[in-house]
PDB file of C-alpha atoms in Angstrom:
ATOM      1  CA  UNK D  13     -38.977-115.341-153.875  1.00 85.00           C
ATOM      2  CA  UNK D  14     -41.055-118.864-154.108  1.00 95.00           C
ATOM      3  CA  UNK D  15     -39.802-121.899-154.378  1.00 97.00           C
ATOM      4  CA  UNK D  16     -41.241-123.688-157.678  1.00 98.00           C
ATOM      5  CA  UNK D  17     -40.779-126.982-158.786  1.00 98.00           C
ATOM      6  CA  UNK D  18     -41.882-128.177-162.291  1.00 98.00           C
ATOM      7  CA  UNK D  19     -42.543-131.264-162.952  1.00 98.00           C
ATOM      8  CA  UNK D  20     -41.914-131.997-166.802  1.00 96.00           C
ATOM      9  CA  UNK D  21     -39.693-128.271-167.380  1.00 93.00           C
ATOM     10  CA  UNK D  22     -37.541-129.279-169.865  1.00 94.00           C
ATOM     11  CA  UNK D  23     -39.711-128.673-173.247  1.00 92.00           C
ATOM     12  CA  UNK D  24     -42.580-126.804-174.317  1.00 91.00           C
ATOM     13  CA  UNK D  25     -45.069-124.702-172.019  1.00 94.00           C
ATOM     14  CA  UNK D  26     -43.518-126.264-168.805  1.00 96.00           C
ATOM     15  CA  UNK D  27     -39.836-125.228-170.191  1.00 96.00           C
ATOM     16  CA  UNK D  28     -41.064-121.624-170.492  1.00 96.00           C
ATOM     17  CA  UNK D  29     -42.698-121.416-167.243  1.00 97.00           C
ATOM     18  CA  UNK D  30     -39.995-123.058-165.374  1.00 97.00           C
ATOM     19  CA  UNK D  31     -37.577-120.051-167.520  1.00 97.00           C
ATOM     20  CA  UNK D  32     -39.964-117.292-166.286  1.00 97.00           C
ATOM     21  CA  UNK D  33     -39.927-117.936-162.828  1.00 98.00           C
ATOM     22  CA  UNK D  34     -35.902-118.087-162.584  1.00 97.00           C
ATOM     23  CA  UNK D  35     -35.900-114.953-164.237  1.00 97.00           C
ATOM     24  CA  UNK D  36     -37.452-112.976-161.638  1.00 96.00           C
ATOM     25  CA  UNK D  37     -35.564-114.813-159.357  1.00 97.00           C
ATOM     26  CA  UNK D  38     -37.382-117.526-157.986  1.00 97.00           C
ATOM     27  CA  UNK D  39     -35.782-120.983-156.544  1.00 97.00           C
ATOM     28  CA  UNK D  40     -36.879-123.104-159.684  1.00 98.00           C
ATOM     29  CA  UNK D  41     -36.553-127.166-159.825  1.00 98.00           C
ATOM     30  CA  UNK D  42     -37.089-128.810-162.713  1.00 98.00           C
ATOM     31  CA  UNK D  43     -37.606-132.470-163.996  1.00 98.00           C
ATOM     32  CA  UNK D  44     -37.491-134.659-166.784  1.00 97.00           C
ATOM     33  CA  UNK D  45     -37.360-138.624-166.806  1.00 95.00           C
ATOM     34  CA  UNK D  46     -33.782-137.843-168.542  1.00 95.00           C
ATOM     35  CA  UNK D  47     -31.196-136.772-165.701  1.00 96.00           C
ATOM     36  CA  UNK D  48     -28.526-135.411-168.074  1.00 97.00           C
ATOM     37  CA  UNK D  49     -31.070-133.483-169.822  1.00 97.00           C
ATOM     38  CA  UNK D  50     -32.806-131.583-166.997  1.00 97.00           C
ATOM     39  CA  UNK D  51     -29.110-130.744-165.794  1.00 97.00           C
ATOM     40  CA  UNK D  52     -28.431-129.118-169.196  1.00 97.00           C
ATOM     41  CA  UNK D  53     -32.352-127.743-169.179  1.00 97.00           C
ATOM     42  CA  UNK D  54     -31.840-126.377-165.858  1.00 97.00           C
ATOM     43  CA  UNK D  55     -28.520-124.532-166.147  1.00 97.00           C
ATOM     44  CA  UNK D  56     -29.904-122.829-169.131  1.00 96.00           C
ATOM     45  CA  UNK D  57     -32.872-121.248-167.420  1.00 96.00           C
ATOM     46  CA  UNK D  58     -30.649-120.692-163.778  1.00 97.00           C
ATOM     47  CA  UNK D  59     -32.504-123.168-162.025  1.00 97.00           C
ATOM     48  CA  UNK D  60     -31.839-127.354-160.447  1.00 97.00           C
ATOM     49  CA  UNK D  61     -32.497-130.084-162.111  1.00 97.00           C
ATOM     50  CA  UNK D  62     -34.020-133.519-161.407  1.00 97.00           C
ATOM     51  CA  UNK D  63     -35.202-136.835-163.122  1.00 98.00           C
ATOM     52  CA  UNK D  64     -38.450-137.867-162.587  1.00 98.00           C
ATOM     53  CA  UNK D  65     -40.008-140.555-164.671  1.00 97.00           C
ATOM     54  CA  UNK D  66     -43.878-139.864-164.308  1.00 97.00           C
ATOM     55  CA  UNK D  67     -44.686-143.440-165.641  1.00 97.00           C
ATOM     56  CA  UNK D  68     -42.837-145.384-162.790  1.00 97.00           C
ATOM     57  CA  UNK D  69     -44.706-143.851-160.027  1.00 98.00           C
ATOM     58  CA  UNK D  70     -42.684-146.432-157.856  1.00 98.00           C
ATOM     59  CA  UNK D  71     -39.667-144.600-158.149  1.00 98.00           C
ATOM     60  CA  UNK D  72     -40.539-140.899-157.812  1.00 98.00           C
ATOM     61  CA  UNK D  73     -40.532-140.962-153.744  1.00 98.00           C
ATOM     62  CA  UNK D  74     -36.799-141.566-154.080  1.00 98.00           C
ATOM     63  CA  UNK D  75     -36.155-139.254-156.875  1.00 98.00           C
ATOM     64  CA  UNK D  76     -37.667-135.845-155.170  1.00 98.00           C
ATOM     65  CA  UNK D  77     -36.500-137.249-151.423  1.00 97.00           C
ATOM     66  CA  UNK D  78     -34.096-134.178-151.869  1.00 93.00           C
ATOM     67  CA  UNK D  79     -36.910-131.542-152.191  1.00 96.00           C
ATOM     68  CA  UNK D  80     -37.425-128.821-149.242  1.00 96.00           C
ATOM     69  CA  UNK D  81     -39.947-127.041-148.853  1.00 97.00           C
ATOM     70  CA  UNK D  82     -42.559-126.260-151.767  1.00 98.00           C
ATOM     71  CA  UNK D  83     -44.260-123.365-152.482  1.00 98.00           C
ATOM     72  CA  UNK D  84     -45.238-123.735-156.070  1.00 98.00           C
ATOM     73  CA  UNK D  85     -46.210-127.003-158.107  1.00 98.00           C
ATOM     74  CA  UNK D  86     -46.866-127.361-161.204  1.00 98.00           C
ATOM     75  CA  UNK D  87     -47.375-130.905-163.058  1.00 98.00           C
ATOM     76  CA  UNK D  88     -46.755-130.022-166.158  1.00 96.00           C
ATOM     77  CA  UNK D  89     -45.939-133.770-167.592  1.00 91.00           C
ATOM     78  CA  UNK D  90     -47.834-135.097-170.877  1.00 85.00           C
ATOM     79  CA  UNK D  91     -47.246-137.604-173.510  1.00 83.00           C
ATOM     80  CA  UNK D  92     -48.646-137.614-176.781  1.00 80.00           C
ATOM     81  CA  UNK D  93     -50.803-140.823-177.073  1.00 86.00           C
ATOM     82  CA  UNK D  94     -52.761-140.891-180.790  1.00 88.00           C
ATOM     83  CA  UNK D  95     -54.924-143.784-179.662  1.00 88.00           C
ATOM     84  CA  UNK D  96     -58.294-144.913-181.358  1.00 92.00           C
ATOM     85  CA  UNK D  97     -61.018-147.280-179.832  1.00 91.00           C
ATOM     86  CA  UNK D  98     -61.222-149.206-182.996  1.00 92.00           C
ATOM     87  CA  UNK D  99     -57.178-149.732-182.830  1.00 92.00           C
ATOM     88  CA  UNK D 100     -56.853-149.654-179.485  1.00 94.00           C
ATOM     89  CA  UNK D 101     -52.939-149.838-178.177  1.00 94.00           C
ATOM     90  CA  UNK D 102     -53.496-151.164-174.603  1.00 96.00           C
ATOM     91  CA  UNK D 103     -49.241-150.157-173.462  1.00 95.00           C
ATOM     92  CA  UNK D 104     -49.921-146.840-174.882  1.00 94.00           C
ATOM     93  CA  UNK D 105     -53.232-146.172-172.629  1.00 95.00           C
ATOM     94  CA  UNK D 106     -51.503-147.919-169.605  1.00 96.00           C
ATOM     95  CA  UNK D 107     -48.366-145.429-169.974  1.00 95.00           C
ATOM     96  CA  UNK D 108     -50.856-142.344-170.321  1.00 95.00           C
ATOM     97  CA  UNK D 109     -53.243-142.971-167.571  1.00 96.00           C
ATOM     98  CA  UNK D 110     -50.272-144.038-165.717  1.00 97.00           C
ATOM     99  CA  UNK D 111     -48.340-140.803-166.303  1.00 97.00           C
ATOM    100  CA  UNK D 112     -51.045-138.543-165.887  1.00 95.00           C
ATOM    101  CA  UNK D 113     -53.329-139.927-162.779  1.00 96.00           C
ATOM    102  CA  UNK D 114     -51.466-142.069-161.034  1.00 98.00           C
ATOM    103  CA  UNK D 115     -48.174-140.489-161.551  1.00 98.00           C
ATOM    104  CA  UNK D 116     -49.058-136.947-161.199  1.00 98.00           C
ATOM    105  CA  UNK D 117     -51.186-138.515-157.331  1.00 98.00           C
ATOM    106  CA  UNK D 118     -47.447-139.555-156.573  1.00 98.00           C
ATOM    107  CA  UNK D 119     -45.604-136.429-157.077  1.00 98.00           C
ATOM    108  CA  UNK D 120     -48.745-134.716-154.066  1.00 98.00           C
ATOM    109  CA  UNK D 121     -48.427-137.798-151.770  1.00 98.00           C
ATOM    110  CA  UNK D 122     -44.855-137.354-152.002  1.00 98.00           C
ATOM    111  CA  UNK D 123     -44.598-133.742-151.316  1.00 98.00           C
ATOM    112  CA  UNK D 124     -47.349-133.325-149.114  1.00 97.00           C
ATOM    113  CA  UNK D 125     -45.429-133.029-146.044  1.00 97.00           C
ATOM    114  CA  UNK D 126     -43.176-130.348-147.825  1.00 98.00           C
ATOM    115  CA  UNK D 127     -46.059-128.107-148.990  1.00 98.00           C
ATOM    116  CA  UNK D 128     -48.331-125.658-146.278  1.00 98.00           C
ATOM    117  CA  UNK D 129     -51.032-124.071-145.768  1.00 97.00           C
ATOM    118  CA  UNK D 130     -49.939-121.055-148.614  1.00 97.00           C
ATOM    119  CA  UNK D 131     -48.437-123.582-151.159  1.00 98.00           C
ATOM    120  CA  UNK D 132     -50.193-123.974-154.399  1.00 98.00           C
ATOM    121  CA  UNK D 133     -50.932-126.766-157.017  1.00 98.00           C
ATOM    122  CA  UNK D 134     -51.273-126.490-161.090  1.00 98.00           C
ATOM    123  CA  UNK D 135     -52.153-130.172-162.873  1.00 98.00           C
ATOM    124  CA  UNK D 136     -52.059-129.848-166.414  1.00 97.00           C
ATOM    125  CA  UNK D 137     -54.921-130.964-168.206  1.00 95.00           C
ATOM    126  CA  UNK D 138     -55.951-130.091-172.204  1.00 91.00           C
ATOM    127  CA  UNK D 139     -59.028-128.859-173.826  1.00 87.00           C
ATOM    128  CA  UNK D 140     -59.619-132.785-175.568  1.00 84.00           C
ATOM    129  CA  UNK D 141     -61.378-133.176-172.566  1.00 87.00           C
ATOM    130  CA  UNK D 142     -64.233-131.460-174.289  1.00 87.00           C
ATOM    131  CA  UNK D 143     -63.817-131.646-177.712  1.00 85.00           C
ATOM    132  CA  UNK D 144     -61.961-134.885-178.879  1.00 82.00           C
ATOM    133  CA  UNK D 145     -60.640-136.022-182.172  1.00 83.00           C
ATOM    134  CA  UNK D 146     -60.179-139.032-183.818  1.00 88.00           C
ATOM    135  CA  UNK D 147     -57.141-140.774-181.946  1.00 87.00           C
ATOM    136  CA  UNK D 148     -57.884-138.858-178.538  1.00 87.00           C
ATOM    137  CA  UNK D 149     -59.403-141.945-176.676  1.00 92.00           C
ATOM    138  CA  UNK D 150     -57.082-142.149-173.677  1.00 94.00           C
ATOM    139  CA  UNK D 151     -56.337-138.005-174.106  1.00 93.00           C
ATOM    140  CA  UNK D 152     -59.770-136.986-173.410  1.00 93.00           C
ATOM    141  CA  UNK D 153     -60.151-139.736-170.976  1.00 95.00           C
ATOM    142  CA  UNK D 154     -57.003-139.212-168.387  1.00 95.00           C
ATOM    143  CA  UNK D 155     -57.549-135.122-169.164  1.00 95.00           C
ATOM    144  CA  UNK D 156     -61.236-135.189-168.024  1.00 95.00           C
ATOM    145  CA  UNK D 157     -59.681-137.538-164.749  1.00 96.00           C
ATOM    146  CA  UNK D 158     -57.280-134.066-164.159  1.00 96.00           C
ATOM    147  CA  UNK D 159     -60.630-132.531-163.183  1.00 96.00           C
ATOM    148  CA  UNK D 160     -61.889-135.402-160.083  1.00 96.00           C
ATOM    149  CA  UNK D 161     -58.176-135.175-159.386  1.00 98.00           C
ATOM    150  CA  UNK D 162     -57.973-131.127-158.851  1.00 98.00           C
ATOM    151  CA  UNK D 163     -61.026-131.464-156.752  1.00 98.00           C
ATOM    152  CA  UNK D 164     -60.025-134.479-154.411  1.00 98.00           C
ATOM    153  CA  UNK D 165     -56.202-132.690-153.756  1.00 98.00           C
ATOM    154  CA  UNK D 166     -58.377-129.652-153.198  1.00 98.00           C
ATOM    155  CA  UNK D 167     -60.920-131.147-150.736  1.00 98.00           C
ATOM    156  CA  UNK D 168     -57.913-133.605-149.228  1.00 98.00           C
ATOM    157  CA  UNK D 169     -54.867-130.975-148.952  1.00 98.00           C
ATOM    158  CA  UNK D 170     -57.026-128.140-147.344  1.00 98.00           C
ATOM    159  CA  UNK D 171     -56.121-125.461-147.155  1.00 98.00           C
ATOM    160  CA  UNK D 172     -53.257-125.389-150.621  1.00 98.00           C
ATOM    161  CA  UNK D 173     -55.020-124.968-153.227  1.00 98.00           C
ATOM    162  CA  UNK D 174     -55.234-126.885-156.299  1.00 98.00           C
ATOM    163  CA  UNK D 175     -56.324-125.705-159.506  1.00 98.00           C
ATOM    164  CA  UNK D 176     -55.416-126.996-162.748  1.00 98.00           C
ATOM    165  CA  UNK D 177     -54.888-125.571-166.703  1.00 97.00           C
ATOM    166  CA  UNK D 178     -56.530-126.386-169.714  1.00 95.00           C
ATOM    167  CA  UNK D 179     -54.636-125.626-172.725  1.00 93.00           C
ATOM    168  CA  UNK D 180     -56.777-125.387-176.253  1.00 87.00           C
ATOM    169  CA  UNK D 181     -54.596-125.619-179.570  1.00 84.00           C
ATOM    170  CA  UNK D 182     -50.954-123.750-178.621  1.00 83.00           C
ATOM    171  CA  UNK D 183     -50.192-122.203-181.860  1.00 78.00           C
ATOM    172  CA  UNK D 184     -46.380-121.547-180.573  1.00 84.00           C
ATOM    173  CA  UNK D 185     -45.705-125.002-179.060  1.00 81.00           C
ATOM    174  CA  UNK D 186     -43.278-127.321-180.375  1.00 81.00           C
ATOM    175  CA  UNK D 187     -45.704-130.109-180.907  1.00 76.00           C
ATOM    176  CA  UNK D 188     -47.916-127.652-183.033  1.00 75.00           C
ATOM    177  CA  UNK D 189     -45.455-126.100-184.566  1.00 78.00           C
ATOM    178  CA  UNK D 190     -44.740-128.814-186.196  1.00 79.00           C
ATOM    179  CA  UNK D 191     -47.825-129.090-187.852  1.00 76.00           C
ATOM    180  CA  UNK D 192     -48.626-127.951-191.570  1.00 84.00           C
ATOM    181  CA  UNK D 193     -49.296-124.048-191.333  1.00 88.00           C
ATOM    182  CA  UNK D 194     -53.026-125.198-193.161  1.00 85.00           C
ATOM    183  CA  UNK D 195     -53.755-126.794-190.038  1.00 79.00           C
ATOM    184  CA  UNK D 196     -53.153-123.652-188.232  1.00 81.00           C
ATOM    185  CA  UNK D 197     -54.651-121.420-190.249  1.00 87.00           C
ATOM    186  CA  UNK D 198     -58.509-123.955-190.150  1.00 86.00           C
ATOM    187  CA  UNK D 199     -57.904-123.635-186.381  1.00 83.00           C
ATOM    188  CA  UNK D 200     -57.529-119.550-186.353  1.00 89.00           C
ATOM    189  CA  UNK D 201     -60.834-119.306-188.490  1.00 87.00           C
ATOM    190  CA  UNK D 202     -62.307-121.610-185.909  1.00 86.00           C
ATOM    191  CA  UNK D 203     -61.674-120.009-182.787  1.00 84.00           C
ATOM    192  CA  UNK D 204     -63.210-116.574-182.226  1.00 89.00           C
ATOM    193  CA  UNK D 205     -60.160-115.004-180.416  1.00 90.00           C
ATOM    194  CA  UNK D 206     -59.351-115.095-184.293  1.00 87.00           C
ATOM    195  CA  UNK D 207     -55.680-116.150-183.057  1.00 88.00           C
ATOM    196  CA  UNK D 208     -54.264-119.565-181.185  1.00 87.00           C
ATOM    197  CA  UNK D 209     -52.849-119.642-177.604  1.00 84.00           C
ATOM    198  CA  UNK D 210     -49.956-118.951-177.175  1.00 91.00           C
ATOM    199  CA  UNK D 211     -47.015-120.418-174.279  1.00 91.00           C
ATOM    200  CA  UNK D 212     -46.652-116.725-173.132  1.00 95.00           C
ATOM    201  CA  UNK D 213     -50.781-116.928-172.941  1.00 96.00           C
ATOM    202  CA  UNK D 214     -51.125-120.735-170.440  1.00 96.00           C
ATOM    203  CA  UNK D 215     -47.691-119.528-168.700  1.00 97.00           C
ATOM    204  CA  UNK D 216     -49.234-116.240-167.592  1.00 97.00           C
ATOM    205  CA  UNK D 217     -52.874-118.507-166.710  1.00 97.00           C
ATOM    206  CA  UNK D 218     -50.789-120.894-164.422  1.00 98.00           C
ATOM    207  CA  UNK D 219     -48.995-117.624-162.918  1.00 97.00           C
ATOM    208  CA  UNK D 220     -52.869-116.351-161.859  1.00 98.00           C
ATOM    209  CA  UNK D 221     -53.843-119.523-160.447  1.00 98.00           C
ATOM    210  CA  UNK D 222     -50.511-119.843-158.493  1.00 98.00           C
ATOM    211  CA  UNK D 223     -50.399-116.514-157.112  1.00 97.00           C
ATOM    212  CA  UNK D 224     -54.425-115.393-156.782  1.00 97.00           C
ATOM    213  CA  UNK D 225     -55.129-116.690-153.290  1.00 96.00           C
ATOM    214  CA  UNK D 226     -59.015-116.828-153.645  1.00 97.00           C
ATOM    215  CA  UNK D 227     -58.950-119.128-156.603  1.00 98.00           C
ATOM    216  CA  UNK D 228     -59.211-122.952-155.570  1.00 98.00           C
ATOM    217  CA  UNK D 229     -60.649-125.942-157.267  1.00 98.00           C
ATOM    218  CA  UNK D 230     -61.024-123.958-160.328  1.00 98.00           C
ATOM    219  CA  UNK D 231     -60.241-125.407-164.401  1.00 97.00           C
ATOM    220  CA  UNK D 232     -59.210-122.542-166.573  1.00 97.00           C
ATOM    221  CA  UNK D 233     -59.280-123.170-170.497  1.00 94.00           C
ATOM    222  CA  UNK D 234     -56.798-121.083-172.327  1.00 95.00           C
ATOM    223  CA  UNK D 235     -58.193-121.538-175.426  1.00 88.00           C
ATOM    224  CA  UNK D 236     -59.282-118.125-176.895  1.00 89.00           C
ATOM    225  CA  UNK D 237     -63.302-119.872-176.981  1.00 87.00           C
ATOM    226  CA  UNK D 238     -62.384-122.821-179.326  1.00 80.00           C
ATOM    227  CA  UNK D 239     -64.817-124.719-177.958  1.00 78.00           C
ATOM    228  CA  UNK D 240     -67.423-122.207-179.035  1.00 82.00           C
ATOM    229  CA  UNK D 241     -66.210-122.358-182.774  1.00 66.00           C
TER     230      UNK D 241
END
């Protein structure tokens, strides 16, 4: 049994990894900025619950200063931020690089003396990194940062290891899911998988890089080649 906390486990890919690891009986914490909702979140999938709020990095010291030890972490937090250079929304790229860089940092620096030498690190990143869209200015940006961040934990918090995830277009996530189905069906033809990611598909890549002891510093794409479509 490992002890897992989940930082942003209340919805989407980070819900359903949080709900896999409880189910084989791991110790599973979960967050969300909304206290009442990771308590209802958490006794759903068997696990603890905690609010974190990953864009007031001030405060997250005090909310995890109940955490033990950590074997697994995985920083699952995102916000969508549609945000254009031509129209650019200067809050909306302050909460997103905030979240993502300097919030995720907080959540390691705060847990770094509950970690060891056989704890493990996922940071969530996305695939706009290397293929943006119209309205992915601050995405792309703060998601290509997840990579210098992976390798400084990695070089810094010898020996855990730090990887970080990814994800393409994730055909079965809520956010997609909401999309029109002709939207899904131009990004099927485009990737050469000939199907989308799935959750089941990025849950099962953050397992590997948990668990695979020999894999450090490494960004996996889970993406099914989009990027070569």
């Amino acid at each position: 049994m490992s002890s897992v906390l989940v930082v942003g486990g209340t919805s989407g890919i980070g819900l359903e990894f949080a709900r896999t690891c409880a189910e084989r009986g791991d110790d599973v914490v979960l967050t969300s900025r909304d206290a009442q909702r990771a308590d209802v979140v958490a006794k759903e999938v068997g696990a603890r619950g905690l609010a974190v709020d990953l864009e007031r990095p001030l405060e997250i010291a005090a909310a995890l200063a109940g955490m033990g030890r950590v074997d697994h972490l995985v920083i699952a937090g995102v916000s969508r931020d549609d945000n254009k250079v031509t129209e650019y929304d200067i809050d909306a790229a302050l909460r997103l690089v905030t979240l993502k860089l300097v919030g995720y940092t907080e959540v390691v620096h705060t847990l770094r003396g509950r970690l060891h030498d056989d704890s493990a690190i996922v940071l969530f990143g996305g695939q706009a990194k290397e293929r943006p869209y119209p309205g992915a200015t601050t995405v792309a940006t703060v998601n290509a940062g997840v990579r210098g961040l992976m390798n400084s934990l990695a070089v810094e918090l010898a020996p855990v290891r730090v990887n970080a995830v990814h994800p393409g277009v994730v055909g079965d996530s809520p956010y997609w899911q909401a999309k029109p189905e002709k939207v899904l069906t131009t990004l099927r033809t485009e990737t050469p998988t000939g199907r989308l990611a799935g959750m089941a598909d990025v849950v099962d890549a953050v397992d590997f890089l948990l668990r695979n002891r020999s894999v450090n510093a490494v960004e996996l794409a889970v993406d099914g080649g989009w990027l070569l479509g």
